[in-house]
PDB file of C-alpha atoms in Angstrom:
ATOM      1  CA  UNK Y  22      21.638  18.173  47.067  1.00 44.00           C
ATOM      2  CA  UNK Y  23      19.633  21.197  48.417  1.00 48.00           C
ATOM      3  CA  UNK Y  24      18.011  21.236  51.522  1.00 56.00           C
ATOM      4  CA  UNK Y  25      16.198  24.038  53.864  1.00 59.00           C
ATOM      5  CA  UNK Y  26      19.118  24.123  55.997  1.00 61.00           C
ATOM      6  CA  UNK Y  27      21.057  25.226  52.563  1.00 89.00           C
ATOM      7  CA  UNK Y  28      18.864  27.799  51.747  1.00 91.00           C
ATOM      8  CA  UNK Y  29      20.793  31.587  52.378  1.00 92.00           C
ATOM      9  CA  UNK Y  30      17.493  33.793  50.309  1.00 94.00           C
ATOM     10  CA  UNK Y  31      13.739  32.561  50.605  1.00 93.00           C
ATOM     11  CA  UNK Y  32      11.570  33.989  47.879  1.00 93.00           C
ATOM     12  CA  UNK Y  33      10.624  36.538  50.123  1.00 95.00           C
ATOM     13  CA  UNK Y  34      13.824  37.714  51.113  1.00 96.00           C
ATOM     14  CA  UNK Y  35      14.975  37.625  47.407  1.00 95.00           C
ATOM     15  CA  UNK Y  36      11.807  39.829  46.333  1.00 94.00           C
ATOM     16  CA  UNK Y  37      12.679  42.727  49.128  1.00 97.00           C
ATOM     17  CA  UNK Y  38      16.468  42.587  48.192  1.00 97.00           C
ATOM     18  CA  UNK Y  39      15.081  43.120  44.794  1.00 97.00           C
ATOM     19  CA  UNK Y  40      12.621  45.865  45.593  1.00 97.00           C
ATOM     20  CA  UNK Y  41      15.760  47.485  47.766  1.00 98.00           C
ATOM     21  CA  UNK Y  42      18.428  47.369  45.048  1.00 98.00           C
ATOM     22  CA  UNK Y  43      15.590  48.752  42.529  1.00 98.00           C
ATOM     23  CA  UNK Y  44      15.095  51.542  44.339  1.00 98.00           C
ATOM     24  CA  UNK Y  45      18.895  52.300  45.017  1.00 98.00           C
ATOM     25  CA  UNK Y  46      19.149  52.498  41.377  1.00 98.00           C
ATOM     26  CA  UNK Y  47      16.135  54.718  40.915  1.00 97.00           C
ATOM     27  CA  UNK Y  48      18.259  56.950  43.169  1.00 97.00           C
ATOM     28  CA  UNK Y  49      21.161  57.182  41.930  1.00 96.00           C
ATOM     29  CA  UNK Y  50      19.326  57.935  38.324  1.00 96.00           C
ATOM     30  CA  UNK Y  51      17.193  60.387  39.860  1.00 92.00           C
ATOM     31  CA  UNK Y  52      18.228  62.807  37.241  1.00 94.00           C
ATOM     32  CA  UNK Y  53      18.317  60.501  34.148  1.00 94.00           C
ATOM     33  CA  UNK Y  54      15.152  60.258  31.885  1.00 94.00           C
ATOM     34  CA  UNK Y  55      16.223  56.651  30.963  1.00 96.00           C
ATOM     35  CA  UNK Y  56      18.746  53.917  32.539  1.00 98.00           C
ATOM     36  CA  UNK Y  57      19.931  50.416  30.797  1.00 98.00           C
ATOM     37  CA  UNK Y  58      19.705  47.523  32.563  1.00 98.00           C
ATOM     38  CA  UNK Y  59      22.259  45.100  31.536  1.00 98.00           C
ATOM     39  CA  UNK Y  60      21.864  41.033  32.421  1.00 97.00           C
ATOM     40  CA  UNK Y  61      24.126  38.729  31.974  1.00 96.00           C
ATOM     41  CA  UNK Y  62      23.016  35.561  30.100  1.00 96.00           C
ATOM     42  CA  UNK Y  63      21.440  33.258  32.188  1.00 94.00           C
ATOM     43  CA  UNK Y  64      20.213  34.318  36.025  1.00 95.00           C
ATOM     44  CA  UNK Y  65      21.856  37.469  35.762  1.00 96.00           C
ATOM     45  CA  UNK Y  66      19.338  38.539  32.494  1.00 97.00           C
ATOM     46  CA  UNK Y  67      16.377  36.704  35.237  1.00 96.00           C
ATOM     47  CA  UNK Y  68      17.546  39.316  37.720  1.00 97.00           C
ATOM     48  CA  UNK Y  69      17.637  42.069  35.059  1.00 98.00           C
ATOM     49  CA  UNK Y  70      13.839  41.051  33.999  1.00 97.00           C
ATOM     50  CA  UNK Y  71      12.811  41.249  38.296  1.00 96.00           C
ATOM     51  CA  UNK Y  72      14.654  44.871  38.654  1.00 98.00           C
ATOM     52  CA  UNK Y  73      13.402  46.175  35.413  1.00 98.00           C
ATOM     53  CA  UNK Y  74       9.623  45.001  36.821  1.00 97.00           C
ATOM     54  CA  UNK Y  75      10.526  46.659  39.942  1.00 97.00           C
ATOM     55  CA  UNK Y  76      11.716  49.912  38.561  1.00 97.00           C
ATOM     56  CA  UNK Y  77       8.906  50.730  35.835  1.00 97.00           C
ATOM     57  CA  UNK Y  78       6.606  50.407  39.044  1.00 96.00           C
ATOM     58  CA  UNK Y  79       8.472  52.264  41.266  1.00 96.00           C
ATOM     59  CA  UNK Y  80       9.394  55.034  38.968  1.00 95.00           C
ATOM     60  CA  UNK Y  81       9.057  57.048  35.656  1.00 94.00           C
ATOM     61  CA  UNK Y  82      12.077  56.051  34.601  1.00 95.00           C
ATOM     62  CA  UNK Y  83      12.167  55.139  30.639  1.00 97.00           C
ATOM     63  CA  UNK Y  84      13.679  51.279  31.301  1.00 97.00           C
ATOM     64  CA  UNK Y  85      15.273  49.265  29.094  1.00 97.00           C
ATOM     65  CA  UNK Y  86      16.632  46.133  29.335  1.00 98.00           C
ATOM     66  CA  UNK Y  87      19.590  44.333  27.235  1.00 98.00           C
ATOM     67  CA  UNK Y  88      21.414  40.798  27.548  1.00 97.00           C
ATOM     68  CA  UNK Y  89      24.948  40.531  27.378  1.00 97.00           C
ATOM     69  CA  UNK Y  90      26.063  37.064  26.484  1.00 97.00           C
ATOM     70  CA  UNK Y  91      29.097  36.287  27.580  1.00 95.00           C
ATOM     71  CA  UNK Y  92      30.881  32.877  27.564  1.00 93.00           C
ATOM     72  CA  UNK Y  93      31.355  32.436  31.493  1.00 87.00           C
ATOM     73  CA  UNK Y  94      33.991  29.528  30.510  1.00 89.00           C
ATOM     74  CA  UNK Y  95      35.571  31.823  28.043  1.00 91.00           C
ATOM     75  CA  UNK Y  96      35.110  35.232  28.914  1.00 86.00           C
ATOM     76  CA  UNK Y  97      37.973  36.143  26.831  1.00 88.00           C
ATOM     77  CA  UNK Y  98      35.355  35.280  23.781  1.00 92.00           C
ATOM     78  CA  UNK Y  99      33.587  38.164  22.143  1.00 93.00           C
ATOM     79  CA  UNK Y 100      30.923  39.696  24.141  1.00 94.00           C
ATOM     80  CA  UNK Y 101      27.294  40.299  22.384  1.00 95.00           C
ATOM     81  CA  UNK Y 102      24.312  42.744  23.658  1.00 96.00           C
ATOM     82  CA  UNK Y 103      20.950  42.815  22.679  1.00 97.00           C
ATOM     83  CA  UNK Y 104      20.939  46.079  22.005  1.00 96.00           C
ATOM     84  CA  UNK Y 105      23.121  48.080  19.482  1.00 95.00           C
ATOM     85  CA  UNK Y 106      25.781  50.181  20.677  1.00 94.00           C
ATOM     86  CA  UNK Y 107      24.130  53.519  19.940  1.00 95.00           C
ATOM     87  CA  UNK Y 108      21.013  52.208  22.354  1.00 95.00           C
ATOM     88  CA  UNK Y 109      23.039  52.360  25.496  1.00 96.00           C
ATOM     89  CA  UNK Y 110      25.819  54.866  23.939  1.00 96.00           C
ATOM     90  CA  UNK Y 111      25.816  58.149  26.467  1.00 96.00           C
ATOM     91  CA  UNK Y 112      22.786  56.553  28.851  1.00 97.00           C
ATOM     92  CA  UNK Y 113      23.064  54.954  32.367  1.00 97.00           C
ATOM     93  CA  UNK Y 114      23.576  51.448  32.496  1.00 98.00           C
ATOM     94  CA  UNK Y 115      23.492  49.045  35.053  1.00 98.00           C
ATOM     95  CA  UNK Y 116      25.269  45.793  34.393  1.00 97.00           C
ATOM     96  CA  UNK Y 117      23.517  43.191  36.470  1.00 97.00           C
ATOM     97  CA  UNK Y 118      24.492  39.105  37.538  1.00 96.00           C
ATOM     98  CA  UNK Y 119      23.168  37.318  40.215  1.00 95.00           C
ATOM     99  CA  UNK Y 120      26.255  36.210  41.997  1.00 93.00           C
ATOM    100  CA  UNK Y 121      29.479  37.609  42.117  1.00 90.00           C
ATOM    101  CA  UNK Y 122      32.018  35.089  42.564  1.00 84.00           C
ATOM    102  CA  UNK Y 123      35.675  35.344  41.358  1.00 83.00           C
ATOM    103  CA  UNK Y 124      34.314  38.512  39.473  1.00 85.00           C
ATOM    104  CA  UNK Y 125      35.672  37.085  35.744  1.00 88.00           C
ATOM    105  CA  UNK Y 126      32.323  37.652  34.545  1.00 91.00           C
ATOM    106  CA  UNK Y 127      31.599  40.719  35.806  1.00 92.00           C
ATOM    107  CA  UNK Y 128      34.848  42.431  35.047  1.00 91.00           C
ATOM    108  CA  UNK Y 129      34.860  40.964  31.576  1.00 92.00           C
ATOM    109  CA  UNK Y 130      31.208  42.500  31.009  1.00 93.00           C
ATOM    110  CA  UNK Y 131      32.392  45.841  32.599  1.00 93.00           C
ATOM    111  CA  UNK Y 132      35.462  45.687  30.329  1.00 92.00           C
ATOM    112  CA  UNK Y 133      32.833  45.247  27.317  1.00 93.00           C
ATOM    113  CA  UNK Y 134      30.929  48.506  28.408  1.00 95.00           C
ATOM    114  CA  UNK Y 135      33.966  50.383  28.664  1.00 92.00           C
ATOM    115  CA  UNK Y 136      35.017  50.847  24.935  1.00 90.00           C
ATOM    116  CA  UNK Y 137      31.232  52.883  24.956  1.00 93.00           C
ATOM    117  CA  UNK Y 138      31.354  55.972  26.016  1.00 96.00           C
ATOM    118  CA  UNK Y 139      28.585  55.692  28.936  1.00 96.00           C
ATOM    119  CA  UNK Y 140      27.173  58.487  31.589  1.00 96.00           C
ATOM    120  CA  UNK Y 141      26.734  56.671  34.615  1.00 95.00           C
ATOM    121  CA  UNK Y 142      28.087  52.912  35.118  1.00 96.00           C
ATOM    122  CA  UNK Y 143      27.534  50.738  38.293  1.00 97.00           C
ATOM    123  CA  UNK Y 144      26.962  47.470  38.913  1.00 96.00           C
ATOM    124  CA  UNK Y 145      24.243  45.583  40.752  1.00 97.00           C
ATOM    125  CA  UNK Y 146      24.321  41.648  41.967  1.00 96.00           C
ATOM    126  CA  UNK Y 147      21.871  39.524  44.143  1.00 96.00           C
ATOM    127  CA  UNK Y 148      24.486  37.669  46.664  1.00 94.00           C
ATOM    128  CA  UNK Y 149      28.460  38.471  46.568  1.00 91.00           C
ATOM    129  CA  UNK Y 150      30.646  35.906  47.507  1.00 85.00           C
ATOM    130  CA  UNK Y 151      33.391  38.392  48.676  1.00 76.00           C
ATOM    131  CA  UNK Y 152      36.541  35.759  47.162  1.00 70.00           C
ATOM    132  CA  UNK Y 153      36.853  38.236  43.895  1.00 71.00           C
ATOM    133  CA  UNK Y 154      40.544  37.764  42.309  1.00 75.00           C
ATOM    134  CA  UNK Y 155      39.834  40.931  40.008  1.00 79.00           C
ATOM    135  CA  UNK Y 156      39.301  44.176  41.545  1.00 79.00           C
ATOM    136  CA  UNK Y 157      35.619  44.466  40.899  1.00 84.00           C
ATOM    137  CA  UNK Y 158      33.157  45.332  42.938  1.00 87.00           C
ATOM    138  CA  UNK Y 159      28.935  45.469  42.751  1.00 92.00           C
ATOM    139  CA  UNK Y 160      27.259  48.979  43.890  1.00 95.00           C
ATOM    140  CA  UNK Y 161      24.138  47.326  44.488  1.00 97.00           C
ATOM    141  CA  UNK Y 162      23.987  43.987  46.296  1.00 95.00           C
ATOM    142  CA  UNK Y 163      21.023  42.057  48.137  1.00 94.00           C
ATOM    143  CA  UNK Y 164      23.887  40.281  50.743  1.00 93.00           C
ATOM    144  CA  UNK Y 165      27.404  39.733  50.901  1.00 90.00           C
ATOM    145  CA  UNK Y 166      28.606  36.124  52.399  1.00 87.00           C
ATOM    146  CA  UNK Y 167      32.115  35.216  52.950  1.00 80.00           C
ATOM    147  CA  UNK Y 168      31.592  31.572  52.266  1.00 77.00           C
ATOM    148  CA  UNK Y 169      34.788  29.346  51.641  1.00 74.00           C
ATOM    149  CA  UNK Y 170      36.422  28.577  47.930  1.00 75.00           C
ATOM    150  CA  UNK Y 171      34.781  25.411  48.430  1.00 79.00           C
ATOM    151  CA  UNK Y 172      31.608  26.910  48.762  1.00 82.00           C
ATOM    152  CA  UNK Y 173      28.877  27.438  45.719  1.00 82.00           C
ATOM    153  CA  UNK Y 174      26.272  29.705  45.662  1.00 87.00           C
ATOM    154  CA  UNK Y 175      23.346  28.888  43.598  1.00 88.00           C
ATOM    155  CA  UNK Y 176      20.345  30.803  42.552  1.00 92.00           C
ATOM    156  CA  UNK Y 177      17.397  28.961  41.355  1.00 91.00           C
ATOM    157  CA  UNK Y 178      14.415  31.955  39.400  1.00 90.00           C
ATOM    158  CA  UNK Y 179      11.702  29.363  39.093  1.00 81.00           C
ATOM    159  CA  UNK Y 180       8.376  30.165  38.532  1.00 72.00           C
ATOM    160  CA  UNK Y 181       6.927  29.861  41.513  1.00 80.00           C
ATOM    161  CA  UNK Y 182       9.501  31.124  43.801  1.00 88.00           C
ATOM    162  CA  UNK Y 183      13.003  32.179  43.725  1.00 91.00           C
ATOM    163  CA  UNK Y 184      15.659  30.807  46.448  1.00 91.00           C
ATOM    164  CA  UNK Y 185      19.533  30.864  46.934  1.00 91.00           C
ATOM    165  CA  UNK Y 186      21.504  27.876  48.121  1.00 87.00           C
ATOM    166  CA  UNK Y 187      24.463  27.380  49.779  1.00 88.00           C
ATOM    167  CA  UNK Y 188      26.066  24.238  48.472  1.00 83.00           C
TER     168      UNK Y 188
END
C-alpha cells in the first residue's frame, strides 16, 4: 500500500533529477558527436526514454537509445540489446536503471558492455539504495537513500506523473 507519507520523488522532483542527470551526461560527452543510452528492460528503458528527451533538447548530441533485456531473476541468462553490437561498438554509452539495489542488475548489464570495446562507459540511476553486494556504483544518480534491507523502493512512470515510493 502506497501512501503520500511513502512517497521519497514527486513528479516534480523526478523531472529536475532528470533534467540534472541529463545534463551531467551532456558534460561529460562534451566532446562526443554521439552517446548511447542504454535502459534496462522495464523502468530503467522508461528512464532511458525521459533522459534521451532531455538530452536531444538540451544538446546537439546525436542520441540514441537501446534496451538491454536482462532477466533480473536470472541475470546469469544471456543478455540482448536493441541495437547490434557495431551500433554502440567504440561510442559512449550510458547504461541506465531506475534503482540501484543489490547492484546484480547493473553489474550484470555492465559485465554485458564490457566484452565491446566502448569509449566512454558510466552509469546513470534515478534513486540508489546504497545496500550494493557487488562493487558497482552509478555516476549519475537523482538521490541516494540508505533505507533498510527490508526496505523497497518503487518507481511508478505513469502517464500522468512519475513518483517513487518507499515501501
Amino acid at each position: 500500500m502506497t501512501t503520500e507519507s511513502n512517497i521519497i520523488l514527486d513528479n516534480v522532483q523526478i523531472n529536475q533529477k532528470i533534467k540534472r542527470i541529463a545534463y551531467q551526461i551532456f558534460e561529460s560527452n562534451s566532446n562526443e558527436t554521439e552517446v548511447i543510452i542504454a535502459g534496462i528492460v522495464g523502468n530503467g528503458y522508461i528512464f532511458a526514454e525521459k533522459l534521451v528527451a532531455t538530452l536531444t533538447e538540451i544538446s546537439n548530441l546525436k542520441v540514441t537509445i537501446c534496451e538491454v533485456t536482462i532477466n533480473k531473476k536470472k541475470p546469469l541468462e544471456p543478455i540482448t540489446t536493441s541495437l547490434k553490437v557495431e551500433d554502440y561498438k567504440n561510442k559512449s554509452l550510458v547504461l541506465v536503471d531506475d534503482v540501484l539495489n543489490s547492484g546484480t542488475t547493473l553489474i550484470y548489464g555492465v559485465k554485458h558492455f564490457l566484452d565491446v570495446p566502448l569509449k566512454r562507459f558510466k552509469t546513470a540511476v534515478l534513486v540508489n539504495r546504497n545496500h550494493k553486494k557487488y562493487p558497482v556504483k552509478a555516476d549519475f544518480k537523482g538521490v541516494s537513500l540508505s533505507t533498510s534491507i527490508k526496505e523497497h523502493i518503487q518507481v511508478d512512470f505513469s502517464d500522468l506523473e512519475a513518483k517513487a515510493y518507499l515501501m
